[in-house]
CSV table of C-alpha atoms and ligand atoms in Angstrom, one decimal:
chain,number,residue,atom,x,y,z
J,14,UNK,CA,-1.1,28.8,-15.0
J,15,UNK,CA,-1.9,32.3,-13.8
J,16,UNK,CA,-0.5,34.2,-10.7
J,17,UNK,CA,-2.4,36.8,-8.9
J,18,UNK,CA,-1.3,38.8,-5.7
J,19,UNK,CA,-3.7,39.9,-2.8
J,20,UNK,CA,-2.7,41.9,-0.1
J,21,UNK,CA,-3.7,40.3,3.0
J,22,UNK,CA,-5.2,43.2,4.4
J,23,UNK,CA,-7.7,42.6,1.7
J,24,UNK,CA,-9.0,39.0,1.8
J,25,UNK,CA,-12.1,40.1,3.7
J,26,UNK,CA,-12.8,41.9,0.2
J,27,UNK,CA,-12.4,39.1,-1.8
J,28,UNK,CA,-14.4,36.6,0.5
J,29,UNK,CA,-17.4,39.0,0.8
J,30,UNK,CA,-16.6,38.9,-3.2
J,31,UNK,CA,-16.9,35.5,-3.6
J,32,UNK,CA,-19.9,35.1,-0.9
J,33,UNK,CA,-21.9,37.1,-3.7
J,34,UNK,CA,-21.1,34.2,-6.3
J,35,UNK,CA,-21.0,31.2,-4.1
J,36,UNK,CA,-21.6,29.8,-0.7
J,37,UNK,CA,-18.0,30.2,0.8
J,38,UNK,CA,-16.7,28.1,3.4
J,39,UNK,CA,-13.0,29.8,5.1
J,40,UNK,CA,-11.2,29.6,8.6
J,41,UNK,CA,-12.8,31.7,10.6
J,42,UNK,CA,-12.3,30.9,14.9
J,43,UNK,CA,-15.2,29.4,17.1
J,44,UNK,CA,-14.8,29.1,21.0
J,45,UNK,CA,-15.6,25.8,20.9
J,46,UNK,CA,-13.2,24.0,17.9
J,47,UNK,CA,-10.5,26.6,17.1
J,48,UNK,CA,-10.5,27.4,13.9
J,49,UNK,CA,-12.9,25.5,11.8
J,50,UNK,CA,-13.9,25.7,8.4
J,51,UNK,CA,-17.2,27.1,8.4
J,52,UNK,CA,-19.1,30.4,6.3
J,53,UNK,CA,-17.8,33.2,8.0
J,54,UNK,CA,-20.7,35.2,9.7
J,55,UNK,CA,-20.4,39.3,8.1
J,56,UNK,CA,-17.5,40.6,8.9
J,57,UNK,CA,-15.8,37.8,10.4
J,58,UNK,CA,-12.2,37.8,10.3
J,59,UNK,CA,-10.6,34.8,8.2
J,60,UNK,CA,-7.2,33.3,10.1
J,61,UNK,CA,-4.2,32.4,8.3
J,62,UNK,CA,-2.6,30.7,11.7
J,63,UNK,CA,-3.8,27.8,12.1
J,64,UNK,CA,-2.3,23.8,11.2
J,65,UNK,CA,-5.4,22.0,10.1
J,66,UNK,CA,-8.7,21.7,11.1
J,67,UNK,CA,-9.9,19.3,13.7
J,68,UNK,CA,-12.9,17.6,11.1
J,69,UNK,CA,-11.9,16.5,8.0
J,70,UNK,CA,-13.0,18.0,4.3
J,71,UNK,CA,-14.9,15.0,3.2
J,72,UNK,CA,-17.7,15.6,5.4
J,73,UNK,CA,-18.7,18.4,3.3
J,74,UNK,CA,-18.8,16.2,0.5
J,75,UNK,CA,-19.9,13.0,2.1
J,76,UNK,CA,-21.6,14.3,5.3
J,77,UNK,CA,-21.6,12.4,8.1
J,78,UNK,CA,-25.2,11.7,7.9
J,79,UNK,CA,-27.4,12.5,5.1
J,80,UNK,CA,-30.9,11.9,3.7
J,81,UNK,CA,-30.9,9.7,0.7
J,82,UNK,CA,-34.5,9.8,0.1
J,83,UNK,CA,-37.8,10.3,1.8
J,84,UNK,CA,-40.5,7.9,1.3
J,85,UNK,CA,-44.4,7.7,2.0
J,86,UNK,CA,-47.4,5.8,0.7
J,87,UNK,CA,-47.1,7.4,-2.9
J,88,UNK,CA,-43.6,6.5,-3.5
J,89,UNK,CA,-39.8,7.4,-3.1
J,90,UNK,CA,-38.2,11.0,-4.0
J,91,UNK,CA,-34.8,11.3,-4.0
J,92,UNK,CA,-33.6,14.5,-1.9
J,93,UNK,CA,-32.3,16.9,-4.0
J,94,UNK,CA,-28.6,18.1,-3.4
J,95,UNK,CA,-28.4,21.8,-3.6
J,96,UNK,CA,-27.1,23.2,-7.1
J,97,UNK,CA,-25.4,26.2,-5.3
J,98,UNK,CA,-21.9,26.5,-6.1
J,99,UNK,CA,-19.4,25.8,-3.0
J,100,UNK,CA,-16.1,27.8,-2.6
J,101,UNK,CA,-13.7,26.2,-0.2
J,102,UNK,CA,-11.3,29.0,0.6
J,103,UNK,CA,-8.1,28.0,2.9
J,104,UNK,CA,-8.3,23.8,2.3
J,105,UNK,CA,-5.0,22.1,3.3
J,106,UNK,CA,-3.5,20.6,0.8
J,107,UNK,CA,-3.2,17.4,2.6
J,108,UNK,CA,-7.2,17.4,2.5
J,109,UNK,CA,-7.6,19.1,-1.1
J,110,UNK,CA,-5.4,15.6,-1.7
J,111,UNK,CA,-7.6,13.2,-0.1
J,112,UNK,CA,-10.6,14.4,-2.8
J,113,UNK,CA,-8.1,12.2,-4.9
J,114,UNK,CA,-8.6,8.8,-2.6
J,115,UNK,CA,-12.5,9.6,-2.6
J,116,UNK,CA,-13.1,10.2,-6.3
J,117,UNK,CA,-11.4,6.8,-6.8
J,118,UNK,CA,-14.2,5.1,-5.1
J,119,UNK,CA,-17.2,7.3,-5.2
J,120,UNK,CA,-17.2,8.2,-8.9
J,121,UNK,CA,-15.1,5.5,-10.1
J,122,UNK,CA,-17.2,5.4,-13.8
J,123,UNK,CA,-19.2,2.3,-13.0
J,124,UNK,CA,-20.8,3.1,-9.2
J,125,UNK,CA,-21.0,6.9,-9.7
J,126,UNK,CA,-22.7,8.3,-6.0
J,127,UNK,CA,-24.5,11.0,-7.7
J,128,UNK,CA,-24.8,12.7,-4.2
J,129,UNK,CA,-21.3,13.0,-3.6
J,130,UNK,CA,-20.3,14.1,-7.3
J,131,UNK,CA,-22.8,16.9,-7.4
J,132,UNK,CA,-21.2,18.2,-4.4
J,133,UNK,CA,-17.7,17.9,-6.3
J,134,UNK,CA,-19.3,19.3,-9.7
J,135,UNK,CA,-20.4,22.3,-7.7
J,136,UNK,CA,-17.2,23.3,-5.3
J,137,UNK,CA,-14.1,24.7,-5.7
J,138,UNK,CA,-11.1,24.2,-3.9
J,139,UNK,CA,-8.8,26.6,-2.8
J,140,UNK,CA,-5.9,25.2,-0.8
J,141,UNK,CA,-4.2,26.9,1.2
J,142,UNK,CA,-0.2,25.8,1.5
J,143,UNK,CA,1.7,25.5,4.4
J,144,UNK,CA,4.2,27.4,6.1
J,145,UNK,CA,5.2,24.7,9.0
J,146,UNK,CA,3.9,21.1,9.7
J,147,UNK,CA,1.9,20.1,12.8
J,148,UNK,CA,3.3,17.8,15.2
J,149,UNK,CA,1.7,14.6,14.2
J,150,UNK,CA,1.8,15.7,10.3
J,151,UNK,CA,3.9,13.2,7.6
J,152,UNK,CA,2.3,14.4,4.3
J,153,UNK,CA,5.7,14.6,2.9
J,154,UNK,CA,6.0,10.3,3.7
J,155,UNK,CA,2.5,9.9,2.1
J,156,UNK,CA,3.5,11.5,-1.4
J,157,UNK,CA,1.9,14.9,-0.7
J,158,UNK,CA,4.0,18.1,0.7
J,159,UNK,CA,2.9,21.5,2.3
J,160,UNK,CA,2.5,22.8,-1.2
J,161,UNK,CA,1.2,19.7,-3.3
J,162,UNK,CA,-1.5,21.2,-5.6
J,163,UNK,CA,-3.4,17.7,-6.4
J,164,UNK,CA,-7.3,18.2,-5.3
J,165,UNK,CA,-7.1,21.8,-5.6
J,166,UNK,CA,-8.9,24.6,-7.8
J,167,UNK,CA,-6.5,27.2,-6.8
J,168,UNK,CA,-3.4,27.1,-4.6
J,169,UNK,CA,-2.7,30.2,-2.0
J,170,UNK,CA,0.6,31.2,-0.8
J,171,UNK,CA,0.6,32.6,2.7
J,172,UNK,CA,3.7,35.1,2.4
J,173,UNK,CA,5.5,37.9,4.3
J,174,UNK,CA,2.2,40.7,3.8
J,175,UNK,CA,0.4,39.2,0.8
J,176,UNK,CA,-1.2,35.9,-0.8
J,177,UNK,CA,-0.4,34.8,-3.9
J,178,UNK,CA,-2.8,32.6,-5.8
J,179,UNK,CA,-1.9,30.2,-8.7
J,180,UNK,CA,-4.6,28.6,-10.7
J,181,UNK,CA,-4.7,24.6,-10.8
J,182,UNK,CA,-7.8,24.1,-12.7
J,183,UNK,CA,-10.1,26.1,-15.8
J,184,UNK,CA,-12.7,26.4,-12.7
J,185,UNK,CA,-10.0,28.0,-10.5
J,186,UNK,CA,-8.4,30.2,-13.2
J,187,UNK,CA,-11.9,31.7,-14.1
J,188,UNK,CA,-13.0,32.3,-10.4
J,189,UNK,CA,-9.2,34.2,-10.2
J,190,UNK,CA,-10.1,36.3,-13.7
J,191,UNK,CA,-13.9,37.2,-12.7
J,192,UNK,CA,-12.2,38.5,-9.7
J,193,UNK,CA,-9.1,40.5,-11.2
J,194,UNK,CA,-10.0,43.8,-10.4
J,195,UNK,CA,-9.0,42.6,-6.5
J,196,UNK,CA,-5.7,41.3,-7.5
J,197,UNK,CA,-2.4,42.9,-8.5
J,198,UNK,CA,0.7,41.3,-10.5
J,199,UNK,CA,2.8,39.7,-8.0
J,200,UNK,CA,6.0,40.9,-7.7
J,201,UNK,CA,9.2,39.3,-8.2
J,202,UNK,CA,10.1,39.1,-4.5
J,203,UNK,CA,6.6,37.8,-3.8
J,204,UNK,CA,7.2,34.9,-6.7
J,205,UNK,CA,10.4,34.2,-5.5
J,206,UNK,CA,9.2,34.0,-1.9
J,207,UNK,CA,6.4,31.2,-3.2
J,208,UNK,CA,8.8,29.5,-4.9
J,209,UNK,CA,10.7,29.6,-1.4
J,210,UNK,CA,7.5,28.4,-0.1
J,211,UNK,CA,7.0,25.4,-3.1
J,212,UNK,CA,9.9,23.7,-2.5
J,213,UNK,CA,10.2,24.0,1.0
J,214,UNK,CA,10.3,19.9,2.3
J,215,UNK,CA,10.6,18.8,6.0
J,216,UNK,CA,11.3,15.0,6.9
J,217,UNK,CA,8.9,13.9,9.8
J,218,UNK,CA,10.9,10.8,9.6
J,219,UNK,CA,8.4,8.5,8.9
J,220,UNK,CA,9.4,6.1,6.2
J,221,UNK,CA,6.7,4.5,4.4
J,222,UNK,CA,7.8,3.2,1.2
J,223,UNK,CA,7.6,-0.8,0.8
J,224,UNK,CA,4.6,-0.9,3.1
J,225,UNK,CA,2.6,-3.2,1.3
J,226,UNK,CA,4.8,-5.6,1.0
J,227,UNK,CA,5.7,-5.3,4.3
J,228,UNK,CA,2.5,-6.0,5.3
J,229,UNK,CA,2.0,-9.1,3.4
J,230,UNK,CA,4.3,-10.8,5.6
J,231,UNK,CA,2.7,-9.5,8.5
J,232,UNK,CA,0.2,-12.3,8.9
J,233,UNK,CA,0.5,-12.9,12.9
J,234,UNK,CA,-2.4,-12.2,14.9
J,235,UNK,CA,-0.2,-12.0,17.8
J,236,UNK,CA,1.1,-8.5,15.8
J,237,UNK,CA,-2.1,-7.6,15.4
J,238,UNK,CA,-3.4,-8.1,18.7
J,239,UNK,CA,-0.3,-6.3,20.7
J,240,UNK,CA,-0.7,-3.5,18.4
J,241,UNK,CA,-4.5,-3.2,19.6
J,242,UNK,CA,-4.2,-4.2,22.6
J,243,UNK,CA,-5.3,-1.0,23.8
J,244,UNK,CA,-7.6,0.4,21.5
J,245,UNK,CA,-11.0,1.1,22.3
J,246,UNK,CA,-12.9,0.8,19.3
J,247,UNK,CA,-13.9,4.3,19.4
J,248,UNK,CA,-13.5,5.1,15.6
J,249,UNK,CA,-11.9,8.6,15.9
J,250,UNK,CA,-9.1,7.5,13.8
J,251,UNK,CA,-11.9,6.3,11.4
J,252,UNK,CA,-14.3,9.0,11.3
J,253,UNK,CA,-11.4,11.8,11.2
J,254,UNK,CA,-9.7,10.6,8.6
J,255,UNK,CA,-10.4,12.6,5.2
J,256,UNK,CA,-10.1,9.3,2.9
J,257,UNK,CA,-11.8,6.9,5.2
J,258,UNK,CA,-15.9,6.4,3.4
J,259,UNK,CA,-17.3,3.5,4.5
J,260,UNK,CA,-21.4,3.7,5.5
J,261,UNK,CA,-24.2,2.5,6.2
J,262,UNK,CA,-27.4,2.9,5.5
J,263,UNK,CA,-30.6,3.0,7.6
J,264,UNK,CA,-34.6,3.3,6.9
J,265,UNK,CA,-36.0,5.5,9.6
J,266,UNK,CA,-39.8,5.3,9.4
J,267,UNK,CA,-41.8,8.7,11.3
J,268,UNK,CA,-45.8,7.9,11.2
J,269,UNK,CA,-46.5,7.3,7.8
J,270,UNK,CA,-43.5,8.6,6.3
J,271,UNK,CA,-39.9,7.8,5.9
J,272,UNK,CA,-36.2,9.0,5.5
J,273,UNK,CA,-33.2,6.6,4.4
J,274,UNK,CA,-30.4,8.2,5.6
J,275,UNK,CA,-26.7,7.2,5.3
J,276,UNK,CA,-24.5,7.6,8.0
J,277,UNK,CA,-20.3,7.1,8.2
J,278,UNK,CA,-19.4,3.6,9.5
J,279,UNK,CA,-15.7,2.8,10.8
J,280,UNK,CA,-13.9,-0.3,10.2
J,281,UNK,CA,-12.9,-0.4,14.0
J,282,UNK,CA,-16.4,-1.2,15.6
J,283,UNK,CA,-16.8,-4.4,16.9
J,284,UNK,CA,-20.1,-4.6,15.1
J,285,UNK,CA,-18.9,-3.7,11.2
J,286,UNK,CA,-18.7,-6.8,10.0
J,287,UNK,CA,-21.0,-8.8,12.4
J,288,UNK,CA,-23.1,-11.3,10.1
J,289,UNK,CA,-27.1,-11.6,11.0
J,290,UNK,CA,-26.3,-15.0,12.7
J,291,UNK,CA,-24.2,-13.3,15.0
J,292,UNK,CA,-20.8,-14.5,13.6
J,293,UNK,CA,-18.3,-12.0,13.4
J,294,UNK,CA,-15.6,-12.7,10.7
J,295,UNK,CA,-13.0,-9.7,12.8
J,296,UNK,CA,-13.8,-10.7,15.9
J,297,UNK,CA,-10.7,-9.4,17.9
J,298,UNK,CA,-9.8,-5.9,18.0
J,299,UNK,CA,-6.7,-7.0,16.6
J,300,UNK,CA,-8.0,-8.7,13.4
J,301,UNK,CA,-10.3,-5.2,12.5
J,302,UNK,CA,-6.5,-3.2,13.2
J,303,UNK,CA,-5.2,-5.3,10.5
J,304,UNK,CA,-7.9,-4.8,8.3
J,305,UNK,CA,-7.6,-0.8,8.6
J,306,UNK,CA,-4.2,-0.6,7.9
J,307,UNK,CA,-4.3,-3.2,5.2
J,308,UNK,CA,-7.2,-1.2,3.8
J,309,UNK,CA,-5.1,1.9,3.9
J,310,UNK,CA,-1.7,0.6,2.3
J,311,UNK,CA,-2.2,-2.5,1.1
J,312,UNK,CA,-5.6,-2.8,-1.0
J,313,UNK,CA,-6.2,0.6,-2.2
J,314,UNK,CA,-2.8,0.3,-4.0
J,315,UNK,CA,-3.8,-2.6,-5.2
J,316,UNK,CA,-7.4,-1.6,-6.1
J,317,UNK,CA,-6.1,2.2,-7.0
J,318,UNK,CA,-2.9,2.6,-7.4
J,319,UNK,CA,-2.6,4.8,-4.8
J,320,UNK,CA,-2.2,4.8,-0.4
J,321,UNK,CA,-5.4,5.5,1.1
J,322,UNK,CA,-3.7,8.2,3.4
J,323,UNK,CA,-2.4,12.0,3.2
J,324,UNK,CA,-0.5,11.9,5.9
J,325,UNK,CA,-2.6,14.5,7.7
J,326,UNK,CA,-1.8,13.2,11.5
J,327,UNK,CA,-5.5,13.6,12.6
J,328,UNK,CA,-6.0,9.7,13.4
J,329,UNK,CA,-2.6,10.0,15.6
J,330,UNK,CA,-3.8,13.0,17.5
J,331,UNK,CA,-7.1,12.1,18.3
J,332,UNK,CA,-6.7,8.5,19.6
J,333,UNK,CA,-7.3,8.1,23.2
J,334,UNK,CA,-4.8,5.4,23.2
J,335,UNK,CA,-2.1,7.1,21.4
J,336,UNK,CA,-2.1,4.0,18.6
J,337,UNK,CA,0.3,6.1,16.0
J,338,UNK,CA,-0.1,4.8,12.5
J,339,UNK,CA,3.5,5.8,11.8
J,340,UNK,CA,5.0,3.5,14.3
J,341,UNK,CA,3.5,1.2,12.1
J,342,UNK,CA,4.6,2.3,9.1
J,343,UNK,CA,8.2,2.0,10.4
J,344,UNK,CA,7.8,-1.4,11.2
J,345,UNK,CA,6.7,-3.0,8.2
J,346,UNK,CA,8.2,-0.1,6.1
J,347,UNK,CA,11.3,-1.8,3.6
B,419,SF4,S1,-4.7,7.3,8.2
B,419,SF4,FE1,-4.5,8.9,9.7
B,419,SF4,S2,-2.8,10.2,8.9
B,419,SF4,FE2,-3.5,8.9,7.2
B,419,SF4,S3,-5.1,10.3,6.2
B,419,SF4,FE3,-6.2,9.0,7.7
B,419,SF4,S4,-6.3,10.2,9.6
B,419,SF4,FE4,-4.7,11.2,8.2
B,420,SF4,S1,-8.8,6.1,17.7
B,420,SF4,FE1,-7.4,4.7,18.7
B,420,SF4,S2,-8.7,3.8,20.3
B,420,SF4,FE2,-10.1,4.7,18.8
B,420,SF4,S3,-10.6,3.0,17.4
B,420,SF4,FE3,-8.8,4.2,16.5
B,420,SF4,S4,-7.0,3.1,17.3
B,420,SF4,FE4,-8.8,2.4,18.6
């Protein structure tokens, strides 16, 4: 583990470094989404204050909709994924987490998605720790905290004038080396303000330990049903979510030519499981409620080992219907 210190005055400096050696990706503000995670245009400012973004961090790994291949006459050809290294600079760590939940299933050593584990082979994450939660955020329920380092590179400390950056990884320690001459040695009020930072804990009050048993004995539609009564199958809570990553995939033909293309899918469309004969095994709204959150806390801890959530709050702040995910978790939480 190494420890590097960056005034804050001079991140610009070591972005514009890093944009030399990488495609970078930071915060940077746009009129239309806040702050976003996007490659900061020259001499864009990079912002520190923000709670999370809006989209997700798997969509730059697992895009929304991608070409798989094009096809013609001659044949098939795979479409390339660029071999450019990615630098992900100001991640939170609730997101640098979910990378976790998605390398479980997408390069799991037997179905290895070679698109999605080029794009991991090539970036690194920098997270960027937090100084105070969001109003829909329970990381600390789901296992991670506002300084968890899992997923990440490199970890960044937002303190009083200065970052501090710890190494996680060999990738992140060399990125931090190549790029000493930027740094200083952190000071001992600057460590002891991370460390302030590090164990810093909040309790959003969501308890969600026990919650797959809990669920097991949840096995009345009726539950199901009230709790969706009014949802309406949108798939925000889907498609936001950093760990959800089911698709599909579609052959678009153009003249003579072709693209496949895969494109995210949610679990909460009426249409997700519907069967070519028309029969829909989760007919009800309620029976494809059931299956997300039995997806989430239920079968990937069985599958994984793990919850298939980082606690990040988007699905509870971007659901028309205000359906909140921890109001479930406290009622079939032990
Ligand atoms: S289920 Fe909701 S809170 Fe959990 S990771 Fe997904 S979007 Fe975030
Ligand atoms: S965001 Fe809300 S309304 Fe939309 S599908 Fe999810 S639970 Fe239903």
């Amino acid at each position: 583990v190494a420890f590097f210190a960056l005034d804050t005055k001079n991140l610009d400096k070591f972005i514009a470094a890093m944009q030399k050696q990488a495609r970078v990706l930071a915060p940077v503000f746009s009129d239309e989404n806040g702050v976003v995670l996007s490659e900061p245009a020259h001499g864009a400012s990079i912002r520190l204050d923000f709670i999370n973004y809006k989209l997700p961090l798997k969509r730059e790994f697992f895009p929304q909709c991608e070409v798989l291949s094009r096809f013609d006459i001659n044949g098939v050809k795979e479409e390339p994924v660029s071999d450019k290294p990615v630098i992900f600079f100001g991640v939170r760590p609730c997101d640098a987490r979910s990378l976790l939940m998605l390398d479980k299933v997408l390069i799991d050593g037997r179905h290895n998605d070679p698109y999605y584990q080029k794009r991991r082979d090539n970036a690194i994450v920098i997270s960027l720790a937090c100084a105070e939660p969001g109003e829909a955020c329970f990381c600390t329920s789901m296992g991670g905290g506002p300084a968890i380092k899992e997923g990440a590179d490199i970890i960044a400390f937002p303190l009083n004038q200065s970052l501090l950056f710890e190494s996680v990884s060999k990738k992140g320690e060399e990125l931090l080396k190549k790029n000493a001459k930027l740094f200083r040695e952190p000071s001992s009020k600057e460590q002891n303000e991370r460390k302030k930072l590090e164990s810093s804990s909040w309790n959003p009050g969501v308890k969600a330990s026990g919650a797959k048993a809990g669920l097991a004995a949840k096995n009345d539609p009726k539950y199901w049903n009230n709790l969706a009564e009014s949802c309406l199958s949108c798939g925000a809570c889907t498609y936001l979510c950093p760990t959800c990553h089911c698709f599909d995939l579609f052959d678009e033909k153009q003249g003579d030519t072709g693209t496949k293309l895969r494109v995210h899918d949610a679990c909460m469309f009426a249409g997700f499981v519907r069967e070519a004969s028309g029969h829909n095994p989760r007919s009800s709204k309620g029976d494809r409620m059931r299956q997300r959150v039995m997806h989430k806390f239920s079968y990937a801890p069985e599958n994984y080992g793990i919850d298939f959530c980082v606690g990040c709050g988007r699905c509870v702040a971007s659901c028309p219907s205000n359906i909140d995910i921890r109001e479930t978790l406290a009622e079939v939480s032990a």
